[in-house]
Amino acid sequence: MTPMPNAEHPNAKVVRRLYDAFARGDMETTKSCFVHDAVWHLLGRSPIAGDHHGVDAIIRFFGKLKELSGGTFKAELNDVVANDRHAVALQHATGTRGTKRLDVTACQVMRIQDGKILEVRGYYPDQYALDDLWSQALISYFRLLLRSGGAGGI
């Protein structure tokens, strides 16, 4: 499908719907942007890095981003470029964890078919800083659980 000049490609609209729903906390609409067996790949070595298989795992991953950042994580869509098979989302991600701050422009490369996202790969300019933020956040989270006894006495 070739869009009309100056018309937005339908796959770009899917990406815009995803970012809008995520920003509003609308997880039902967020889920509707993916096929049920979609995969989100997050590069790196942090505890949340890896392949998140299935839309429910992706939603849990999104929840973990919010949780570990104390609700401060945001991903603002700056631009999107799309064709019949792919979309590239240029995003500005921010968040804090204690004294650490995430403030990075990154891109998400998405494979899309029939108006649904099949696969996402995130690329960040400073992977070490990203890993450090999420690793420290997870360590702090587990310390809090241990102090509160909320981890079943781990």
GROMACS .gro file of N, CA and C in nm:
model
  462
    1MET      N    1   0.084  -0.118   0.000
    1MET     CA    2   0.000   0.000   0.000
    1MET      C    3   0.088   0.124   0.000
    2THR      N    4   0.076   0.207  -0.100
    2THR     CA    5   0.152   0.331  -0.108
    2THR      C    6   0.060   0.446  -0.070
    3PRO      N    7   0.097   0.520   0.037
    3PRO     CA    8   0.010   0.629   0.080
    3PRO      C    9   0.017   0.747  -0.017
    4MET      N   10  -0.084   0.829  -0.012
    4MET     CA   11  -0.087   0.952  -0.092
    4MET      C   12   0.022   1.045  -0.040
    5PRO      N   13   0.077   1.132  -0.126
    5PRO     CA   14   0.175   1.230  -0.079
    5PRO      C   15   0.120   1.308   0.040
    6ASN      N   16   0.203   1.329   0.139
    6ASN     CA   17   0.169   1.402   0.262
    6ASN      C   18   0.070   1.327   0.352
    7ALA      N   19   0.028   1.208   0.314
    7ALA     CA   20  -0.060   1.128   0.401
    7ALA      C   21   0.028   1.038   0.486
    8GLU      N   22  -0.013   1.019   0.610
    8GLU     CA   23   0.065   0.934   0.699
    8GLU      C   24   0.038   0.787   0.668
    9HIS      N   25   0.144   0.709   0.668
    9HIS     CA   26   0.132   0.565   0.642
    9HIS      C   27   0.052   0.501   0.756
   10PRO      N   28  -0.033   0.402   0.727
   10PRO     CA   29  -0.111   0.336   0.833
   10PRO      C   30  -0.024   0.277   0.945
   11ASN      N   31   0.095   0.229   0.911
   11ASN     CA   32   0.182   0.173   1.016
   11ASN      C   33   0.234   0.281   1.110
   12ALA      N   34   0.249   0.403   1.061
   12ALA     CA   35   0.286   0.515   1.148
   12ALA      C   36   0.173   0.544   1.246
   13LYS      N   37   0.050   0.529   1.200
   13LYS     CA   38  -0.065   0.552   1.287
   13LYS      C   39  -0.071   0.449   1.401
   14VAL      N   40  -0.032   0.325   1.372
   14VAL     CA   41  -0.027   0.222   1.477
   14VAL      C   42   0.073   0.263   1.585
   15VAL      N   43   0.188   0.310   1.542
   15VAL     CA   44   0.292   0.352   1.637
   15VAL      C   45   0.245   0.471   1.719
   16ARG      N   46   0.182   0.567   1.655
   16ARG     CA   47   0.130   0.683   1.729
   16ARG      C   48   0.024   0.640   1.831
   17ARG      N   49  -0.063   0.547   1.790
   17ARG     CA   50  -0.165   0.496   1.883
   17ARG      C   51  -0.099   0.428   2.004
   18LEU      N   52   0.008   0.351   1.980
   18LEU     CA   53   0.081   0.284   2.088
   18LEU      C   54   0.137   0.385   2.187
   19TYR      N   55   0.210   0.484   2.137
   19TYR     CA   56   0.272   0.583   2.227
   19TYR      C   57   0.167   0.665   2.301
   20ASP      N   58   0.059   0.700   2.235
   20ASP     CA   59  -0.047   0.776   2.299
   20ASP      C   60  -0.112   0.694   2.411
   21ALA      N   61  -0.141   0.568   2.383
   21ALA     CA   62  -0.205   0.482   2.484
   21ALA      C   63  -0.110   0.460   2.602
   22PHE      N   64   0.018   0.435   2.575
   22PHE     CA   65   0.115   0.415   2.683
   22PHE      C   66   0.122   0.540   2.771
   23ALA      N   67   0.128   0.657   2.710
   23ALA     CA   68   0.138   0.783   2.786
   23ALA      C   69   0.016   0.804   2.876
   24ARG      N   70  -0.101   0.758   2.830
   24ARG     CA   71  -0.224   0.772   2.908
   24ARG      C   72  -0.244   0.660   3.009
   25GLY      N   73  -0.157   0.557   3.002
   25GLY     CA   74  -0.174   0.442   3.090
   25GLY      C   75  -0.286   0.350   3.047
   26ASP      N   76  -0.327   0.358   2.921
   26ASP     CA   77  -0.435   0.277   2.867
   26ASP      C   78  -0.376   0.146   2.813
   27MET      N   79  -0.367   0.047   2.900
   27MET     CA   80  -0.302  -0.078   2.862
   27MET      C   81  -0.387  -0.163   2.768
   28GLU      N   82  -0.519  -0.146   2.769
   28GLU     CA   83  -0.602  -0.222   2.673
   28GLU      C   84  -0.574  -0.177   2.530
   29THR      N   85  -0.568  -0.045   2.510
   29THR     CA   86  -0.535   0.005   2.376
   29THR      C   87  -0.391  -0.030   2.342
   30THR      N   88  -0.303  -0.020   2.438
   30THR     CA   89  -0.163  -0.058   2.415
   30THR      C   90  -0.156  -0.202   2.366
   31LYS      N   91  -0.224  -0.292   2.436
   31LYS     CA   92  -0.226  -0.434   2.396
   31LYS      C   93  -0.280  -0.452   2.255
   32SER      N   94  -0.379  -0.374   2.219
   32SER     CA   95  -0.442  -0.390   2.088
   32SER      C   96  -0.349  -0.354   1.972
   33CYS      N   97  -0.238  -0.290   2.000
   33CYS     CA   98  -0.142  -0.253   1.896
   33CYS      C   99  -0.052  -0.370   1.856
   34PHE      N  100  -0.053  -0.478   1.935
   34PHE     CA  101   0.037  -0.592   1.915
   34PHE      C  102  -0.039  -0.717   1.874
   35VAL      N  103   0.030  -0.806   1.801
   35VAL     CA  104  -0.022  -0.942   1.785
   35VAL      C  105   0.000  -1.013   1.918
   36HIS      N  106  -0.075  -1.121   1.943
   36HIS     CA  107  -0.067  -1.187   2.074
   36HIS      C  108   0.071  -1.245   2.102
   37ASP      N  109   0.146  -1.284   1.999
   37ASP     CA  110   0.278  -1.345   2.022
   37ASP      C  111   0.393  -1.251   1.982
   38ALA      N  112   0.370  -1.121   1.994
   38ALA     CA  113   0.473  -1.021   1.963
   38ALA      C  114   0.594  -1.040   2.054
   39VAL      N  115   0.707  -0.986   2.010
   39VAL     CA  116   0.830  -0.993   2.089
   39VAL      C  117   0.891  -0.853   2.097
   40TRP      N  118   0.928  -0.813   2.219
   40TRP     CA  119   0.999  -0.687   2.241
   40TRP      C  120   1.139  -0.723   2.288
   41HIS      N  121   1.238  -0.682   2.209
   41HIS     CA  122   1.379  -0.709   2.242
   41HIS      C  123   1.438  -0.584   2.306
   42LEU      N  124   1.492  -0.598   2.426
   42LEU     CA  125   1.565  -0.488   2.489
   42LEU      C  126   1.709  -0.533   2.506
   43LEU      N  127   1.797  -0.467   2.435
   43LEU     CA  128   1.940  -0.501   2.442
   43LEU      C  129   1.995  -0.464   2.579
   44GLY      N  130   2.110  -0.518   2.610
   44GLY     CA  131   2.179  -0.481   2.733
   44GLY      C  132   2.194  -0.595   2.830
   45ARG      N  133   2.240  -0.557   2.950
   45ARG     CA  134   2.268  -0.654   3.055
   45ARG      C  135   2.193  -0.626   3.184
   46SER      N  136   2.098  -0.536   3.180
   46SER     CA  137   2.022  -0.506   3.301
   46SER      C  138   1.924  -0.619   3.328
   47PRO      N  139   1.869  -0.622   3.447
   47PRO     CA  140   1.772  -0.727   3.480
   47PRO      C  141   1.645  -0.726   3.395
   48ILE      N  142   1.615  -0.616   3.328
   48ILE     CA  143   1.495  -0.614   3.244
   48ILE      C  144   1.529  -0.633   3.096
   49ALA      N  145   1.659  -0.647   3.064
   49ALA     CA  146   1.700  -0.670   2.926
   49ALA      C  147   1.660  -0.811   2.884
   50GLY      N  148   1.647  -0.828   2.754
   50GLY     CA  149   1.616  -0.960   2.701
   50GLY      C  150   1.496  -0.954   2.609
   51ASP      N  151   1.444  -1.070   2.579
   51ASP     CA  152   1.330  -1.083   2.489
   51ASP      C  153   1.202  -1.103   2.571
   52HIS      N  154   1.107  -1.015   2.550
   52HIS     CA  155   0.978  -1.023   2.618
   52HIS      C  156   0.879  -1.080   2.517
   53HIS      N  157   0.843  -1.207   2.535
   53HIS     CA  158   0.761  -1.282   2.439
   53HIS      C  159   0.614  -1.275   2.476
   54GLY      N  160   0.532  -1.230   2.384
   54GLY     CA  161   0.388  -1.226   2.404
   54GLY      C  162   0.343  -1.090   2.455
   55VAL      N  163   0.222  -1.051   2.416
   55VAL     CA  164   0.172  -0.919   2.452
   55VAL      C  165   0.159  -0.903   2.603
   56ASP      N  166   0.124  -1.009   2.676
   56ASP     CA  167   0.113  -0.996   2.821
   56ASP      C  168   0.250  -0.972   2.884
   57ALA      N  169   0.354  -1.036   2.833
   57ALA     CA  170   0.490  -1.012   2.883
   57ALA      C  171   0.535  -0.870   2.851
   58ILE      N  172   0.496  -0.819   2.737
   58ILE     CA  173   0.531  -0.681   2.700
   58ILE      C  174   0.462  -0.583   2.794
   59ILE      N  175   0.336  -0.608   2.825
   59ILE     CA  176   0.263  -0.520   2.918
   59ILE      C  177   0.327  -0.526   3.057
   60ARG      N  178   0.368  -0.645   3.101
   60ARG     CA  179   0.439  -0.656   3.231
   60ARG      C  180   0.571  -0.579   3.226
   61PHE      N  181   0.641  -0.588   3.115
   61PHE     CA  182   0.766  -0.514   3.096
   61PHE      C  183   0.740  -0.363   3.109
   62PHE      N  184   0.636  -0.314   3.043
   62PHE     CA  185   0.601  -0.172   3.055
   62PHE      C  186   0.570  -0.135   3.200
   63GLY      N  187   0.499  -0.223   3.268
   63GLY     CA  188   0.468  -0.199   3.409
   63GLY      C  189   0.593  -0.193   3.495
   64LYS      N  190   0.689  -0.279   3.463
   64LYS     CA  191   0.816  -0.280   3.538
   64LYS      C  192   0.892  -0.150   3.517
   65LEU      N  193   0.888  -0.094   3.394
   65LEU     CA  194   0.954   0.034   3.368
   65LEU      C  195   0.894   0.143   3.458
   66LYS      N  196   0.763   0.146   3.466
   66LYS     CA  197   0.695   0.246   3.551
   66LYS      C  198   0.727   0.221   3.698
   67GLU      N  199   0.720   0.095   3.739
   67GLU     CA  200   0.743   0.059   3.879
   67GLU      C  201   0.885   0.093   3.924
   68LEU      N  202   0.983   0.051   3.847
   68LEU     CA  203   1.122   0.073   3.887
   68LEU      C  204   1.161   0.220   3.885
   69SER      N  205   1.091   0.300   3.806
   69SER     CA  206   1.121   0.443   3.800
   69SER      C  207   1.031   0.523   3.893
   70GLY      N  208   0.955   0.455   3.977
   70GLY     CA  209   0.864   0.526   4.065
   70GLY      C  210   0.757   0.604   3.989
   71GLY      N  211   0.720   0.553   3.872
   71GLY     CA  212   0.617   0.618   3.791
   71GLY      C  213   0.667   0.734   3.707
   72THR      N  214   0.798   0.758   3.706
   72THR     CA  215   0.851   0.873   3.632
   72THR      C  216   0.887   0.841   3.488
   73PHE      N  217   0.893   0.714   3.449
   73PHE     CA  218   0.934   0.680   3.313
   73PHE      C  219   0.831   0.729   3.212
   74LYS      N  220   0.882   0.797   3.110
   74LYS     CA  221   0.797   0.843   3.000
   74LYS      C  222   0.872   0.822   2.870
   75ALA      N  223   0.799   0.787   2.766
   75ALA     CA  224   0.855   0.772   2.632
   75ALA      C  225   0.770   0.859   2.539
   76GLU      N  226   0.826   0.972   2.499
   76GLU     CA  227   0.755   1.066   2.414
   76GLU      C  228   0.795   1.043   2.268
   77LEU      N  229   0.698   1.024   2.184
   77LEU     CA  230   0.724   1.002   2.042
   77LEU      C  231   0.756   1.136   1.976
   78ASN      N  232   0.878   1.145   1.921
   78ASN     CA  233   0.918   1.266   1.849
   78ASN      C  234   0.883   1.259   1.701
   79ASP      N  235   0.899   1.140   1.644
   79ASP     CA  236   0.870   1.124   1.502
   79ASP      C  237   0.859   0.975   1.471
   80VAL      N  238   0.796   0.945   1.359
   80VAL     CA  239   0.785   0.807   1.315
   80VAL      C  240   0.794   0.803   1.162
   81VAL      N  241   0.869   0.706   1.114
   81VAL     CA  242   0.882   0.682   0.971
   81VAL      C  243   0.835   0.539   0.948
   82ALA      N  244   0.752   0.520   0.847
   82ALA     CA  245   0.695   0.386   0.826
   82ALA      C  246   0.683   0.353   0.679
   83ASN      N  247   0.687   0.221   0.653
   83ASN     CA  248   0.655   0.169   0.520
   83ASN      C  249   0.563   0.049   0.540
   84ASP      N  250   0.549  -0.035   0.441
   84ASP     CA  251   0.453  -0.146   0.450
   84ASP      C  252   0.493  -0.256   0.548
   85ARG      N  253   0.620  -0.263   0.585
   85ARG     CA  254   0.666  -0.370   0.675
   85ARG      C  255   0.725  -0.321   0.806
   86HIS      N  256   0.772  -0.198   0.809
   86HIS     CA  257   0.844  -0.150   0.927
   86HIS      C  258   0.801  -0.009   0.966
   87ALA      N  259   0.832   0.023   1.090
   87ALA     CA  260   0.822   0.160   1.138
   87ALA      C  261   0.941   0.184   1.230
   88VAL      N  262   0.991   0.304   1.228
   88VAL     CA  263   1.098   0.345   1.319
   88VAL      C  264   1.045   0.462   1.399
   89ALA      N  265   1.040   0.443   1.530
   89ALA     CA  266   0.993   0.548   1.620
   89ALA      C  267   1.113   0.616   1.684
   90LEU      N  268   1.123   0.746   1.666
   90LEU     CA  269   1.225   0.826   1.733
   90LEU      C  270   1.160   0.878   1.860
   91GLN      N  271   1.215   0.841   1.974
   91GLN     CA  272   1.151   0.874   2.100
   91GLN      C  273   1.248   0.946   2.193
   92HIS      N  274   1.191   1.022   2.285
   92HIS     CA  275   1.266   1.083   2.393
   92HIS      C  276   1.218   1.018   2.522
   93ALA      N  277   1.308   0.942   2.585
   93ALA     CA  278   1.272   0.870   2.708
   93ALA      C  279   1.332   0.941   2.828
   94THR      N  280   1.250   0.957   2.932
   94THR     CA  281   1.297   1.018   3.056
   94THR      C  282   1.247   0.937   3.174
   95GLY      N  283   1.316   0.951   3.283
   95GLY     CA  284   1.277   0.885   3.407
   95GLY      C  285   1.385   0.907   3.511
   96THR      N  286   1.350   0.883   3.635
   96THR     CA  287   1.447   0.896   3.743
   96THR      C  288   1.440   0.775   3.834
   97ARG      N  289   1.550   0.753   3.900
   97ARG     CA  290   1.559   0.651   4.005
   97ARG      C  291   1.661   0.703   4.104
   98GLY      N  292   1.612   0.748   4.217
   98GLY     CA  293   1.702   0.808   4.315
   98GLY      C  294   1.770   0.930   4.255
   99THR      N  295   1.902   0.930   4.254
   99THR     CA  296   1.977   1.042   4.197
   99THR      C  297   2.009   1.022   4.049
  100LYS      N  298   1.974   0.909   3.994
  100LYS     CA  299   2.002   0.881   3.853
  100LYS      C  300   1.887   0.929   3.767
  101ARG      N  301   1.924   0.981   3.651
  101ARG     CA  302   1.821   1.034   3.560
  101ARG      C  303   1.844   0.978   3.420
  102LEU      N  304   1.736   0.933   3.360
  102LEU     CA  305   1.737   0.891   3.221
  102LEU      C  306   1.683   1.006   3.138
  103ASP      N  307   1.759   1.047   3.037
  103ASP     CA  308   1.717   1.153   2.947
  103ASP      C  309   1.786   1.125   2.814
  104VAL      N  310   1.719   1.048   2.728
  104VAL     CA  311   1.785   0.997   2.609
  104VAL      C  312   1.689   0.994   2.490
  105THR      N  313   1.745   1.026   2.376
  105THR     CA  314   1.673   1.007   2.251
  105THR      C  315   1.715   0.871   2.196
  106ALA      N  316   1.619   0.791   2.160
  106ALA     CA  317   1.646   0.654   2.115
  106ALA      C  318   1.551   0.621   2.001
  107CYS      N  319   1.572   0.504   1.943
  107CYS     CA  320   1.478   0.461   1.840
  107CYS      C  321   1.433   0.318   1.867
  108GLN      N  322   1.310   0.293   1.827
  108GLN     CA  323   1.250   0.162   1.835
  108GLN      C  324   1.218   0.120   1.692
  109VAL      N  325   1.275   0.010   1.648
  109VAL     CA  326   1.251  -0.042   1.514
  109VAL      C  327   1.145  -0.151   1.526
  110MET      N  328   1.035  -0.133   1.454
  110MET     CA  329   0.920  -0.221   1.468
  110MET      C  330   0.888  -0.291   1.335
  111ARG      N  331   0.856  -0.418   1.346
  111ARG     CA  332   0.804  -0.494   1.233
  111ARG      C  333   0.653  -0.498   1.249
  112ILE      N  334   0.582  -0.460   1.145
  112ILE     CA  335   0.436  -0.448   1.152
  112ILE      C  336   0.373  -0.522   1.036
  113GLN      N  337   0.264  -0.592   1.067
  113GLN     CA  338   0.190  -0.664   0.963
  113GLN      C  339   0.041  -0.653   0.993
  114ASP      N  340  -0.038  -0.621   0.892
  114ASP     CA  341  -0.183  -0.610   0.905
  114ASP      C  342  -0.225  -0.519   1.021
  115GLY      N  343  -0.151  -0.410   1.037
  115GLY     CA  344  -0.187  -0.311   1.138
  115GLY      C  345  -0.153  -0.348   1.281
  116LYS      N  346  -0.071  -0.452   1.300
  116LYS     CA  347  -0.031  -0.495   1.435
  116LYS      C  348   0.121  -0.507   1.443
  117ILE      N  349   0.175  -0.475   1.558
  117ILE     CA  350   0.320  -0.484   1.580
  117ILE      C  351   0.357  -0.628   1.611
  118LEU      N  352   0.453  -0.680   1.533
  118LEU     CA  353   0.502  -0.817   1.551
  118LEU      C  354   0.626  -0.821   1.639
  119GLU      N  355   0.712  -0.720   1.622
  119GLU     CA  356   0.842  -0.725   1.688
  119GLU      C  357   0.895  -0.583   1.705
  120VAL      N  358   0.964  -0.560   1.818
  120VAL     CA  359   1.026  -0.430   1.846
  120VAL      C  360   1.168  -0.454   1.893
  121ARG      N  361   1.261  -0.374   1.840
  121ARG     CA  362   1.400  -0.373   1.887
  121ARG      C  363   1.435  -0.229   1.922
  122GLY      N  364   1.477  -0.210   2.047
  122GLY     CA  365   1.514  -0.077   2.094
  122GLY      C  366   1.664  -0.054   2.081
  123TYR      N  367   1.700   0.067   2.039
  123TYR     CA  368   1.841   0.105   2.024
  123TYR      C  369   1.864   0.237   2.098
  124TYR      N  370   1.963   0.236   2.186
  124TYR     CA  371   1.993   0.351   2.271
  124TYR      C  372   2.137   0.393   2.251
  125PRO      N  373   2.166   0.524   2.254
  125PRO     CA  374   2.302   0.571   2.228
  125PRO      C  375   2.401   0.538   2.340
  126ASP      N  376   2.353   0.520   2.463
  126ASP     CA  377   2.441   0.487   2.574
  126ASP      C  378   2.383   0.368   2.650
  127GLN      N  379   2.410   0.249   2.598
  127GLN     CA  380   2.354   0.127   2.656
  127GLN      C  381   2.402   0.106   2.800
  128TYR      N  382   2.527   0.143   2.829
  128TYR     CA  383   2.580   0.125   2.964
  128TYR      C  384   2.503   0.208   3.067
  129ALA      N  385   2.471   0.333   3.031
  129ALA     CA  386   2.394   0.418   3.122
  129ALA      C  387   2.254   0.362   3.144
  130LEU      N  388   2.193   0.313   3.037
  130LEU     CA  389   2.061   0.254   3.049
  130LEU      C  390   2.064   0.131   3.140
  131ASP      N  391   2.162   0.044   3.118
  131ASP     CA  392   2.177  -0.075   3.201
  131ASP      C  393   2.198  -0.038   3.347
  132ASP      N  394   2.281   0.065   3.371
  132ASP     CA  395   2.311   0.107   3.507
  132ASP      C  396   2.185   0.157   3.577
  133LEU      N  397   2.106   0.237   3.507
  133LEU     CA  398   1.983   0.289   3.566
  133LEU      C  399   1.890   0.175   3.608
  134TRP      N  400   1.861   0.082   3.516
  134TRP     CA  401   1.766  -0.024   3.548
  134TRP      C  402   1.824  -0.126   3.646
  135SER      N  403   1.954  -0.149   3.642
  135SER     CA  404   2.015  -0.242   3.738
  135SER      C  405   2.006  -0.186   3.879
  136GLN      N  406   2.039  -0.059   3.893
  136GLN     CA  407   2.032   0.003   4.025
  136GLN      C  408   1.889   0.012   4.074
  137ALA      N  409   1.798   0.037   3.984
  137ALA     CA  410   1.657   0.045   4.023
  137ALA      C  411   1.610  -0.089   4.077
  138LEU      N  412   1.648  -0.198   4.011
  138LEU     CA  413   1.606  -0.330   4.055
  138LEU      C  414   1.669  -0.366   4.189
  139ILE      N  415   1.796  -0.330   4.209
  139ILE     CA  416   1.861  -0.355   4.337
  139ILE      C  417   1.787  -0.280   4.448
  140SER      N  418   1.754  -0.152   4.425
  140SER     CA  419   1.679  -0.074   4.524
  140SER      C  420   1.542  -0.136   4.551
  141TYR      N  421   1.475  -0.184   4.447
  141TYR     CA  422   1.345  -0.246   4.461
  141TYR      C  423   1.353  -0.370   4.550
  142PHE      N  424   1.452  -0.455   4.526
  142PHE     CA  425   1.466  -0.576   4.608
  142PHE      C  426   1.503  -0.542   4.752
  143ARG      N  427   1.585  -0.440   4.772
  143ARG     CA  428   1.617  -0.397   4.909
  143ARG      C  429   1.491  -0.354   4.982
  144LEU      N  430   1.405  -0.277   4.912
  144LEU     CA  431   1.279  -0.233   4.971
  144LEU      C  432   1.191  -0.352   5.004
  145LEU      N  433   1.182  -0.449   4.916
  145LEU     CA  434   1.103  -0.569   4.943
  145LEU      C  435   1.155  -0.643   5.066
  146LEU      N  436   1.286  -0.655   5.076
  146LEU     CA  437   1.345  -0.726   5.190
  146LEU      C  438   1.314  -0.654   5.321
  147ARG      N  439   1.325  -0.521   5.319
  147ARG     CA  440   1.296  -0.444   5.441
  147ARG      C  441   1.151  -0.456   5.483
  148SER      N  442   1.062  -0.463   5.384
  148SER     CA  443   0.918  -0.467   5.415
  148SER      C  444   0.867  -0.608   5.438
  149GLY      N  445   0.952  -0.708   5.409
  149GLY     CA  446   0.907  -0.846   5.421
  149GLY      C  447   0.813  -0.886   5.309
  150GLY      N  448   0.805  -0.803   5.203
  150GLY     CA  449   0.710  -0.824   5.094
  150GLY      C  450   0.751  -0.931   4.994
  151ALA      N  451   0.869  -0.986   5.008
  151ALA     CA  452   0.914  -1.088   4.912
  151ALA      C  453   0.899  -1.227   4.971
  152GLY      N  454   0.811  -1.240   5.065
  152GLY     CA  455   0.789  -1.372   5.124
  152GLY      C  456   0.907  -1.418   5.207
  153GLY      N  457   0.980  -1.321   5.264
  153GLY     CA  458   1.092  -1.355   5.350
  153GLY      C  459   1.217  -1.397   5.277
  154ILE      N  460   1.233  -1.349   5.153
  154ILE     CA  461   1.355  -1.384   5.078
  154ILE      C  462   1.476  -1.342   5.156
   0.00000   0.00000   0.00000
